[in-house]
């Protein structure tokens, strides 16, 4: 029997940072503790109150991001599923769960969160529980640059974030994450989600993605170009979506960033939905080809998008559209096998932009992964592309290994700003997506533990012991900048939404946070949208990663 020393403090001590969602039973399990000088720790079974394991804290380890020493508390030896806590001289941790399928609930809730973002339809009790509302934003939209152009039906799709706008470039990423999660690791993302389509013979992740794709198709004009976004002219006030006081919707002009990524997303959709619905697959392919052709005509004139007055909603400006066109060419080649698209892919490959990044702005990584998955890729070109992917992944792995909280985010240095900027949690998951590409394409397991460790950061094993997903963890996000969560009169936020995360940039970091370390620059407050907003593409980037891990863990 292990005896816990009498003088150990009983108080809960958040300096012991644990994964507040769950640890995988057979995998390494570590807590990170700050403000300690080390010593013995115990893992205690919460049901019986008895210690099942004693260990020595390892350290100190220097944490450059937060400029402090931490210790690692390794209890990997415990493999029995259950509810535990860590006890130390200076207090005990939040509850620690060990489970067989630790990411099941989290992954499913994060996909289901997109259902809660649906626009244009009522959310009803059987699917939404308490989080219901009536249909919203079903009015026509006029084109800001030429009000004589009116699109009668721009309904459907998801609200982007805490606001009610619908923006195409983040939508392209979100759909990408969903379709590729389903193609590459279906075992991690194919559970039923209790959405209106559940049981129709199509996996729910594809049902949900299609809700967006059907909307996106409405955003393409006759020339093939895709409108950058559709939103009301101003952000909605403090209201639920169906109470939005703005009834006029406005289309922003076509951009090649929206159009190139749209071509890619539609080409991927055509491939993925083909076994389920031929007609829809044909429609997606036609739209993809048309969009890509428009992009080829116009990419040289592309300029960064800026809002057109009187519209003041989110911008998603992006000065480079080459990565979107590169990705579009790759998807069209992978889906059609037409040599033309490979030639265009080669053309863009030889231009200068990041070929490994994932995201709403940088989509080169999407194209690289896609091309490497083409069975009829040019072997020499594929080798070059793969080389870029592996280089990016190895850099990410090194970043993670250099971090005392084992997260693939860089500290600030004399010459470089930190990775803790707007949406840092997705800076992280997008980087993990690069590692996942390398892991899958080179069939290596060498990145997997680092990926899992970074997910533990999101689940609470971080400097502030915050679990960044609503509805999860002992100290999960409770006050996201998310209008429905703020104005539905329900105490608990809509579940399964990931917050943007720590943001240390001047003018964006929390008020009076001077001197706070980068990873601490976060507050769980509704009006702090620079750290606590949510977004569809942050969610999708995260469940892409947890879905990957979950599929591995189920093996
Ligand atoms: O994620 C976007 C971030 O990179 C930008 O710095 C910021 C300011 O333009 O906008 C963020 O995106 C928001 C968008 O403009 C509107 N919907 C909510 C998005 C998430 O914060
Ligand atoms: Zn709406």
Coordinates of C-alpha atoms and ligand atoms in Angstrom, one line a residue:
X1 CA 0.0 0.0 0.0
X2 CA 1.3 3.4 -0.9
X3 CA 0.9 5.9 1.9
X4 CA 0.4 9.6 1.0
X5 CA 2.4 11.8 3.4
X6 CA 0.3 13.6 6.0
X7 CA 1.6 17.0 5.2
X8 CA 0.4 17.0 1.6
X9 CA -1.9 19.8 0.8
X10 CA -5.5 18.9 0.0
X11 CA -6.2 22.0 -2.1
X12 CA -6.8 21.8 -5.8
X13 CA -3.7 23.2 -7.5
X14 CA -4.0 24.2 -11.2
X15 CA -0.2 24.5 -11.4
X16 CA -0.4 20.8 -12.0
X17 CA -1.5 20.9 -15.7
X18 CA -3.2 17.7 -16.8
X19 CA -5.1 16.7 -19.9
X20 CA -8.6 17.4 -18.7
X21 CA -10.3 15.3 -21.3
X22 CA -8.6 11.9 -21.0
X23 CA -5.3 10.0 -21.5
X24 CA -5.1 6.9 -23.6
X25 CA -4.7 3.8 -21.4
X26 CA -1.8 2.3 -23.3
X27 CA 0.0 5.5 -24.2
X28 CA 2.5 7.8 -22.3
X29 CA 0.8 9.9 -19.6
X30 CA 2.4 13.1 -18.3
X31 CA 1.3 16.1 -16.3
X32 CA 3.4 19.3 -16.4
X33 CA 3.8 21.2 -13.1
X34 CA 5.0 24.8 -12.5
X35 CA 5.8 26.5 -9.2
X36 CA 7.3 23.4 -7.7
X37 CA 10.7 22.2 -6.6
X38 CA 10.0 18.6 -7.5
X39 CA 9.6 15.6 -5.3
X40 CA 7.3 12.7 -5.1
X41 CA 3.8 12.6 -6.6
X42 CA 1.0 10.1 -6.3
X43 CA -1.7 9.0 -8.7
X44 CA -4.8 8.4 -6.6
X45 CA -7.9 6.5 -7.6
X46 CA -10.8 8.9 -6.9
X47 CA -13.3 6.1 -6.3
X48 CA -11.3 4.4 -3.5
X49 CA -9.1 7.3 -2.4
X50 CA -6.0 5.1 -2.5
X51 CA -2.8 5.8 -4.3
X52 CA -2.1 3.4 -7.2
X53 CA 1.2 4.9 -8.2
X54 CA 4.1 6.9 -6.8
X55 CA 6.7 8.7 -8.9
X56 CA 9.5 11.3 -8.8
X57 CA 8.9 14.5 -10.7
X58 CA 11.4 14.9 -13.5
X59 CA 13.1 18.2 -13.9
X60 CA 13.5 21.0 -13.8
X61 CA 12.8 21.6 -17.4
X62 CA 13.1 25.2 -18.7
X63 CA 10.0 26.6 -20.4
X64 CA 11.2 29.3 -22.8
X65 CA 7.7 30.4 -23.7
X66 CA 6.6 31.2 -20.2
X67 CA 10.1 31.8 -18.9
X68 CA 9.8 29.4 -15.9
X69 CA 10.9 26.0 -14.8
X70 CA 8.5 23.1 -14.8
X71 CA 8.6 19.4 -13.8
X72 CA 7.2 16.4 -15.7
X73 CA 5.0 14.0 -13.7
X74 CA 5.0 10.7 -15.6
X75 CA 2.4 8.1 -14.7
X76 CA 2.5 6.2 -18.0
X77 CA 2.9 3.0 -16.0
X78 CA -0.8 3.2 -14.9
X79 CA -2.8 1.6 -17.7
X80 CA -6.1 0.8 -16.0
X81 CA -9.0 2.9 -17.1
X82 CA -10.6 5.0 -14.4
X83 CA -10.9 8.4 -12.7
X84 CA -7.8 9.6 -10.9
X85 CA -6.1 12.6 -9.6
X86 CA -2.5 13.6 -8.9
X87 CA -1.5 14.5 -5.4
X88 CA 1.6 16.5 -4.5
X89 CA 3.0 18.2 -1.5
X90 CA 1.5 21.5 -2.7
X91 CA -2.0 20.2 -3.7
X92 CA -3.9 18.0 -6.0
X93 CA -4.7 18.2 -9.7
X94 CA -8.0 18.4 -11.5
X95 CA -9.5 14.9 -12.2
X96 CA -7.5 12.7 -14.6
X97 CA -9.3 10.2 -16.8
X98 CA -7.7 7.2 -18.3
X99 CA -9.7 5.7 -21.1
X100 CA -9.6 3.3 -24.1
X101 CA -11.1 5.8 -26.6
X102 CA -10.2 9.1 -24.9
X103 CA -11.1 11.4 -27.9
X104 CA -14.4 9.9 -28.8
X105 CA -16.7 12.4 -27.1
X106 CA -14.5 15.3 -27.9
X107 CA -14.2 14.6 -31.6
X108 CA -17.9 13.9 -32.1
X109 CA -18.9 17.1 -30.2
X110 CA -16.5 19.1 -32.3
X111 CA -18.0 17.9 -35.5
X112 CA -21.5 18.3 -34.1
X113 CA -20.7 21.9 -33.2
X114 CA -20.9 22.6 -37.0
X115 CA -24.6 21.5 -36.9
X116 CA -25.1 24.2 -34.2
X117 CA -23.6 26.8 -36.7
X118 CA -26.2 26.0 -39.4
X119 CA -27.7 29.0 -41.0
X120 CA -31.0 29.2 -42.9
X121 CA -32.8 26.4 -41.0
X122 CA -34.3 26.0 -37.6
X123 CA -32.3 24.1 -35.0
X124 CA -34.8 21.8 -33.4
X125 CA -35.0 20.0 -30.1
X126 CA -34.4 16.4 -31.2
X127 CA -31.0 17.4 -32.5
X128 CA -30.1 20.7 -30.8
X129 CA -31.5 19.9 -27.3
X130 CA -31.9 23.2 -25.5
X131 CA -29.9 25.1 -28.1
X132 CA -32.8 25.7 -30.5
X133 CA -33.6 28.7 -32.7
X134 CA -35.7 29.5 -35.7
X135 CA -34.4 29.8 -39.3
X136 CA -32.2 32.8 -40.1
X137 CA -30.7 34.8 -42.9
X138 CA -33.0 33.6 -45.7
X139 CA -33.2 36.9 -47.6
X140 CA -31.7 37.6 -51.0
X141 CA -28.2 39.2 -51.3
X142 CA -27.1 42.1 -53.4
X143 CA -23.6 42.6 -54.8
X144 CA -21.7 45.4 -53.1
X145 CA -19.8 46.4 -56.2
X146 CA -23.0 46.3 -58.4
X147 CA -26.3 46.5 -56.5
X148 CA -28.2 45.5 -59.7
X149 CA -26.8 42.0 -59.2
X150 CA -29.1 40.2 -56.7
X151 CA -28.8 36.5 -55.8
X152 CA -32.2 35.4 -54.5
X153 CA -31.0 32.3 -52.6
X154 CA -27.8 32.3 -50.6
X155 CA -29.3 30.3 -47.8
X156 CA -27.7 27.5 -45.8
X157 CA -24.2 26.9 -44.8
X158 CA -22.7 27.6 -41.4
X159 CA -22.2 30.9 -39.5
X160 CA -18.5 31.3 -39.6
X161 CA -17.8 32.0 -36.0
X162 CA -19.1 34.1 -33.1
X163 CA -20.6 36.3 -35.9
X164 CA -23.3 35.3 -38.4
X165 CA -21.3 35.9 -41.6
X166 CA -20.5 33.2 -44.2
X167 CA -17.0 33.5 -45.7
X168 CA -15.8 31.2 -48.5
X169 CA -12.1 30.9 -47.7
X170 CA -12.5 29.5 -44.2
X171 CA -15.4 27.3 -45.5
X172 CA -13.0 25.8 -48.1
X173 CA -10.7 24.7 -45.3
X174 CA -13.5 23.4 -43.1
X175 CA -14.8 21.2 -45.9
X176 CA -11.3 20.1 -46.7
X177 CA -10.7 19.0 -43.1
X178 CA -14.0 17.0 -43.1
X179 CA -13.6 15.3 -46.5
X180 CA -9.9 14.4 -45.8
X181 CA -10.6 13.1 -42.3
X182 CA -13.2 10.9 -43.8
X183 CA -10.9 9.7 -46.7
X184 CA -7.8 9.2 -44.6
X185 CA -8.9 8.0 -41.2
X186 CA -12.7 7.3 -41.3
X187 CA -12.5 5.2 -38.1
X188 CA -11.9 8.4 -36.1
X189 CA -14.7 10.5 -37.5
X190 CA -17.6 8.4 -38.7
X191 CA -19.8 8.1 -35.6
X192 CA -23.5 9.1 -35.7
X193 CA -24.0 12.6 -34.5
X194 CA -27.7 12.9 -34.1
X195 CA -28.3 15.4 -36.9
X196 CA -31.4 15.6 -39.1
X197 CA -29.7 13.4 -41.8
X198 CA -28.5 10.7 -39.4
X199 CA -29.4 7.2 -40.7
X200 CA -29.6 8.1 -44.4
X201 CA -26.8 5.8 -45.3
X202 CA -24.2 8.6 -45.5
X203 CA -21.7 9.1 -42.7
X204 CA -22.7 12.2 -40.6
X205 CA -19.4 14.0 -41.2
X206 CA -20.3 14.0 -44.9
X207 CA -23.9 14.9 -44.2
X208 CA -22.7 17.9 -42.2
X209 CA -20.1 18.9 -44.8
X210 CA -22.8 18.7 -47.5
X211 CA -24.9 21.3 -45.7
X212 CA -22.0 23.7 -46.4
X213 CA -21.3 22.6 -49.9
X214 CA -24.9 23.1 -51.0
X215 CA -24.6 26.7 -49.8
X216 CA -21.2 27.2 -51.4
X217 CA -22.6 26.2 -54.8
X218 CA -25.0 29.2 -54.6
X219 CA -22.0 31.5 -54.2
X220 CA -20.6 30.8 -57.7
X221 CA -21.6 33.2 -60.5
X222 CA -22.1 32.5 -64.1
X223 CA -18.5 33.1 -65.0
X224 CA -17.3 30.5 -62.5
X225 CA -16.0 33.1 -60.0
X226 CA -17.0 32.7 -56.4
X227 CA -18.1 35.6 -54.2
X228 CA -15.7 36.1 -51.3
X229 CA -18.4 36.2 -48.6
X230 CA -22.0 36.9 -47.9
X231 CA -22.9 38.7 -44.7
X232 CA -25.1 41.5 -43.5
X233 CA -23.4 44.9 -43.9
X234 CA -22.7 45.1 -40.2
X235 CA -22.2 42.4 -37.6
X236 CA -25.4 41.4 -35.8
X237 CA -26.1 43.0 -32.5
X238 CA -26.4 41.1 -29.2
X239 CA -29.0 38.7 -30.6
X240 CA -29.7 35.1 -31.6
X241 CA -29.4 34.5 -35.4
X242 CA -33.1 34.5 -36.1
X243 CA -33.3 37.9 -34.4
X244 CA -30.7 39.5 -36.5
X245 CA -31.9 43.1 -37.0
X246 CA -30.2 43.4 -40.4
X247 CA -32.3 41.8 -43.1
X248 CA -30.3 42.9 -46.1
X249 CA -27.5 40.6 -47.0
X250 CA -24.5 41.7 -49.1
X251 CA -22.2 39.8 -51.4
X252 CA -18.6 40.8 -51.6
X253 CA -17.0 40.6 -55.0
X254 CA -15.4 37.4 -56.4
X255 CA -11.8 36.7 -55.3
X256 CA -9.4 34.2 -56.7
X257 CA -8.5 33.0 -53.1
X258 CA -12.2 32.1 -52.6
X259 CA -12.5 30.7 -56.1
X260 CA -9.3 28.6 -56.2
X261 CA -10.1 27.0 -52.8
X262 CA -13.7 26.5 -53.9
X263 CA -12.5 24.6 -57.0
X264 CA -10.4 22.4 -54.7
X265 CA -13.1 21.7 -52.2
X266 CA -15.7 21.0 -54.9
X267 CA -13.3 18.6 -56.8
X268 CA -12.6 16.8 -53.5
X269 CA -16.4 16.6 -52.8
X270 CA -17.0 15.2 -56.3
X271 CA -14.7 12.3 -55.5
X272 CA -15.9 11.7 -51.9
X273 CA -19.6 11.9 -52.6
X274 CA -19.4 9.9 -55.8
X275 CA -20.2 6.5 -54.2
X276 CA -23.3 8.0 -52.4
X277 CA -24.8 10.4 -55.0
X278 CA -23.7 10.5 -58.6
X279 CA -25.8 13.6 -59.5
X280 CA -24.3 15.6 -56.6
X281 CA -20.8 14.5 -57.5
X282 CA -21.3 15.6 -61.1
X283 CA -22.6 19.0 -60.0
X284 CA -19.6 19.5 -57.7
X285 CA -17.2 18.6 -60.5
X286 CA -18.7 20.9 -63.0
X287 CA -18.6 23.8 -60.4
X288 CA -15.0 22.9 -59.6
X289 CA -13.8 23.0 -63.2
X290 CA -15.6 26.2 -63.9
X291 CA -14.1 27.8 -60.8
X292 CA -10.6 26.6 -61.7
X293 CA -11.0 27.9 -65.3
X294 CA -12.0 31.3 -63.8
X295 CA -9.0 31.2 -61.5
X296 CA -6.6 30.5 -64.4
X297 CA -8.0 33.5 -66.3
X298 CA -7.6 35.9 -63.3
X299 CA -5.0 34.7 -60.9
X300 CA -2.4 37.1 -62.2
X301 CA -4.6 40.1 -61.4
X302 CA -5.4 38.9 -57.9
X303 CA -5.2 41.6 -55.2
X304 CA -5.7 41.2 -51.5
X305 CA -9.4 41.6 -50.6
X306 CA -10.6 44.6 -48.7
X307 CA -14.1 45.3 -47.5
X308 CA -16.3 47.2 -49.9
X309 CA -18.4 50.0 -48.1
X310 CA -20.7 49.9 -46.4
X311 CA -19.8 46.3 -45.5
X312 CA -17.6 46.1 -42.4
X313 CA -17.7 42.4 -41.5
X314 CA -14.8 39.9 -41.4
X315 CA -12.2 40.4 -44.2
X316 CA -10.2 37.2 -44.7
X317 CA -7.9 39.2 -47.0
X318 CA -5.1 37.2 -48.5
X319 CA -2.5 38.7 -50.9
X320 CA -1.5 35.4 -52.4
X321 CA -3.9 33.2 -54.4
X322 CA -1.2 30.8 -55.8
X323 CA -1.6 28.3 -52.9
X324 CA -5.4 28.1 -53.5
X325 CA -4.8 27.6 -57.3
X326 CA -2.1 25.0 -56.5
X327 CA -4.6 23.1 -54.3
X328 CA -7.3 23.4 -56.9
X329 CA -5.1 21.9 -59.6
X330 CA -4.1 19.1 -57.3
X331 CA -7.7 18.2 -56.4
X332 CA -8.9 18.4 -60.0
X333 CA -6.0 16.1 -61.1
X334 CA -6.7 13.6 -58.3
X335 CA -10.4 13.5 -59.2
X336 CA -10.3 13.6 -63.0
X337 CA -6.8 12.3 -63.9
X338 CA -6.8 14.8 -66.7
X339 CA -3.1 15.7 -67.6
X340 CA -4.0 19.4 -68.0
X341 CA -4.5 19.7 -64.2
X342 CA -1.2 18.1 -63.4
X343 CA 0.5 20.6 -65.7
X344 CA -1.1 23.5 -63.9
X345 CA -0.1 21.9 -60.6
X346 CA 3.5 21.8 -61.8
X347 CA 3.2 25.4 -62.9
X348 CA 2.1 26.6 -59.4
X349 CA 4.6 24.2 -57.7
X350 CA 7.4 26.2 -59.3
X351 CA 6.1 29.4 -57.8
X352 CA 7.1 30.8 -54.5
X353 CA 4.7 30.2 -51.5
X354 CA 4.4 27.9 -48.6
X355 CA 3.7 24.3 -49.7
X356 CA 3.2 22.9 -46.3
X357 CA 0.7 25.1 -44.5
X358 CA -2.9 24.3 -43.8
X359 CA -5.5 26.9 -43.0
X360 CA -8.0 29.5 -44.2
X361 CA -5.2 31.7 -45.6
X362 CA -2.4 29.3 -46.5
X363 CA -3.7 26.3 -48.3
X364 CA -0.5 25.0 -50.0
X365 CA -0.3 22.1 -47.6
X366 CA -3.7 20.9 -48.7
X367 CA -2.5 20.8 -52.3
X368 CA 0.7 19.0 -51.4
X369 CA -1.1 16.3 -49.5
X370 CA -3.6 15.9 -52.3
X371 CA -0.9 15.6 -55.0
X372 CA 1.0 13.0 -53.0
X373 CA -2.2 10.9 -52.8
X374 CA -2.7 10.8 -56.6
X375 CA -2.0 7.3 -57.8
X376 CA -0.9 8.7 -61.1
X377 CA 1.4 11.5 -59.8
X378 CA 4.6 12.1 -61.7
X379 CA 7.1 10.3 -59.4
X380 CA 9.8 12.9 -59.6
X381 CA 7.4 15.8 -58.9
X382 CA 5.8 13.8 -56.1
X383 CA 9.2 13.3 -54.5
X384 CA 9.8 17.0 -54.5
X385 CA 6.4 17.7 -53.0
X386 CA 6.8 15.0 -50.4
X387 CA 10.2 16.4 -49.5
X388 CA 8.6 19.7 -48.6
X389 CA 5.9 18.0 -46.5
X390 CA 8.5 16.0 -44.5
X391 CA 10.7 19.1 -44.0
X392 CA 7.7 21.0 -42.6
X393 CA 6.7 18.1 -40.4
X394 CA 10.3 17.7 -39.0
X395 CA 10.4 21.4 -38.2
X396 CA 7.1 21.1 -36.3
X397 CA 8.4 18.0 -34.4
X398 CA 11.4 19.9 -33.3
X399 CA 9.3 22.8 -32.1
X400 CA 7.3 20.4 -30.0
X401 CA 10.3 18.7 -28.6
X402 CA 11.8 22.0 -27.6
X403 CA 8.7 23.0 -25.6
X404 CA 8.4 22.1 -22.0
X405 CA 4.6 21.9 -22.3
X406 CA 5.3 19.6 -25.3
X407 CA 3.2 21.7 -27.7
X408 CA 4.3 22.6 -31.2
X409 CA 4.1 26.4 -30.7
X410 CA 7.2 28.6 -30.8
X411 CA 8.1 31.1 -28.1
X412 CA 9.1 34.7 -29.0
X413 CA 12.7 35.2 -29.7
X414 CA 14.9 38.3 -30.4
X415 CA 14.2 37.9 -34.1
X416 CA 10.8 36.4 -34.3
X417 CA 7.4 36.9 -32.8
X418 CA 5.8 33.9 -31.0
X419 CA 3.2 31.6 -32.5
X420 CA 0.7 32.7 -29.9
X421 CA -1.2 35.0 -32.2
X422 CA -4.9 35.3 -33.2
X423 CA -6.2 31.7 -33.4
X424 CA -3.1 30.2 -31.9
X425 CA -4.9 27.0 -31.1
X426 CA -5.4 26.5 -34.9
X427 CA -1.9 27.7 -35.7
X428 CA -1.2 24.6 -33.7
X429 CA -3.7 22.2 -35.2
X430 CA -2.8 23.4 -38.7
X431 CA 0.8 22.6 -38.0
X432 CA -0.2 19.2 -36.7
X433 CA -2.0 18.6 -40.0
X434 CA 1.4 19.0 -41.7
X435 CA 2.7 16.3 -39.4
X436 CA -0.2 14.0 -40.1
X437 CA 0.4 14.4 -43.9
X438 CA 4.0 13.3 -43.3
X439 CA 3.0 10.4 -41.0
X440 CA 0.5 9.0 -43.5
X441 CA 2.5 9.5 -46.7
X442 CA 5.8 8.1 -45.3
X443 CA 4.0 5.5 -43.1
X444 CA 5.9 6.5 -40.0
X445 CA 4.7 6.6 -36.4
X446 CA 7.5 9.1 -35.3
X447 CA 5.2 12.1 -35.2
X448 CA 2.3 10.5 -33.4
X449 CA 3.2 11.1 -29.8
X450 CA 4.1 14.7 -30.5
X451 CA 0.7 15.2 -32.1
X452 CA -1.1 13.6 -29.1
X453 CA 1.0 15.8 -26.7
X454 CA -0.1 18.9 -28.6
X455 CA -3.7 17.9 -28.3
X456 CA -3.2 17.5 -24.5
X457 CA -2.1 21.2 -24.6
X458 CA -5.6 22.1 -26.0
X459 CA -7.2 19.8 -23.4
X460 CA -5.7 21.7 -20.5
X461 CA -2.1 20.7 -20.2
X462 CA -0.9 24.2 -20.6
X463 CA 0.4 27.1 -18.5
X464 CA -3.0 28.3 -17.4
X465 CA -4.6 24.8 -17.1
X466 CA -7.4 25.8 -19.4
X467 CA -9.3 23.3 -21.5
X468 CA -10.0 25.2 -24.7
X469 CA -13.1 23.4 -25.8
X470 CA -16.6 24.3 -24.5
X471 CA -18.3 21.5 -22.6
X472 CA -15.1 19.6 -21.8
X473 CA -12.6 19.6 -19.0
X474 CA -12.8 20.7 -15.4
X475 CA -11.9 24.2 -16.5
X476 CA -13.3 24.3 -20.0
X477 CA -14.2 27.5 -21.9
X478 CA -17.4 28.9 -20.5
X479 CA -17.7 32.3 -22.0
X480 CA -16.8 32.1 -25.7
X481 CA -17.4 35.1 -28.0
X482 CA -20.2 33.3 -29.8
X483 CA -23.5 35.1 -30.1
X484 CA -25.7 32.1 -29.7
X485 CA -23.9 31.0 -26.5
X486 CA -24.0 34.6 -25.2
X487 CA -27.7 35.4 -26.0
X488 CA -29.6 32.1 -25.8
X489 CA -30.3 32.5 -22.1
X490 CA -28.7 29.2 -21.3
X491 CA -25.9 29.2 -18.8
X492 CA -23.7 26.6 -20.5
X493 CA -22.2 27.5 -23.9
X494 CA -22.9 25.5 -27.0
X495 CA -20.7 22.5 -26.6
X496 CA -17.8 21.3 -28.7
X497 CA -16.4 24.7 -29.8
X498 CA -12.7 25.5 -29.5
X499 CA -11.6 29.0 -28.6
X500 CA -9.0 30.9 -30.6
X501 CA -6.6 30.7 -27.7
X502 CA -3.7 32.7 -26.3
X503 CA -2.8 35.8 -28.2
X504 CA 0.2 37.9 -27.1
X505 CA 0.1 40.6 -29.8
X506 CA 0.0 44.2 -28.8
X507 CA -3.5 45.6 -29.2
X508 CA -5.0 42.1 -29.2
X509 CA -3.7 40.6 -26.0
X510 CA -6.0 40.8 -23.0
X511 CA -6.2 44.3 -21.4
X512 CA -3.6 44.8 -18.7
X513 CA -1.7 41.7 -19.6
X514 CA 1.7 43.3 -20.0
X515 CA 4.2 41.0 -18.5
X516 CA 2.1 37.9 -18.9
X517 CA 3.8 35.0 -20.6
X518 CA 2.7 34.2 -24.2
X519 CA 0.7 31.1 -23.3
X520 CA -1.1 33.0 -20.5
X521 CA -2.4 35.7 -22.8
X522 CA -6.0 34.4 -22.7
X523 CA -9.1 35.3 -20.8
X524 CA -12.4 33.4 -20.8
X525 CA -14.6 36.4 -21.4
X526 CA -17.2 37.0 -24.0
X527 CA -16.0 40.3 -25.2
X528 CA -12.4 39.2 -25.6
X529 CA -12.8 38.0 -29.2
X530 CA -9.1 38.2 -29.9
X531 CA -8.6 35.1 -27.6
X532 CA -12.1 33.7 -27.1
X533 CA -13.9 33.7 -30.3
X534 CA -14.7 30.3 -32.0
X535 CA -14.7 29.5 -35.7
X536 CA -15.7 26.7 -38.0
X537 CA -12.2 26.2 -39.4
X538 CA -10.6 26.2 -36.0
X539 CA -13.0 23.4 -35.0
X540 CA -12.4 21.4 -38.2
X541 CA -8.7 21.8 -37.9
X542 CA -8.9 20.4 -34.4
X543 CA -11.2 17.5 -35.1
X544 CA -9.1 16.6 -38.1
X545 CA -6.3 16.0 -35.6
X546 CA -8.3 14.3 -32.9
X547 CA -9.9 12.1 -35.5
X548 CA -6.5 11.1 -36.7
X549 CA -5.4 10.2 -33.2
X550 CA -8.6 8.5 -32.4
X551 CA -8.3 6.2 -35.5
X552 CA -4.8 5.2 -34.4
X553 CA -6.0 4.6 -30.8
X554 CA -8.8 2.4 -31.9
X555 CA -6.4 0.0 -33.8
Ligands
LIG1 O1 -9.1 34.5 -37.8 C1 -9.1 35.8 -38.2 C2 -7.8 36.5 -37.8 O2 -6.7 35.8 -38.4 C3 -7.8 37.9 -38.1 O3 -6.6 38.5 -37.6 C4 -9.0 38.6 -37.5 C5 -9.1 40.1 -37.8 O4 -9.3 40.3 -39.2 O5 -10.2 37.9 -38.1 C6 -10.3 36.6 -37.7 O6 -11.4 36.1 -38.3 C7 -12.6 36.4 -37.9 C8 -13.4 36.9 -39.1 O7 -12.9 38.1 -39.5 C9 -14.9 37.1 -38.8 N1 -15.5 35.9 -38.2 C10 -14.7 35.5 -37.0 C11 -13.3 35.2 -37.3 C12 -12.6 34.5 -36.1 O8 -12.1 35.5 -35.2
LIG2 ZN1 -28.0 32.6 -40.2

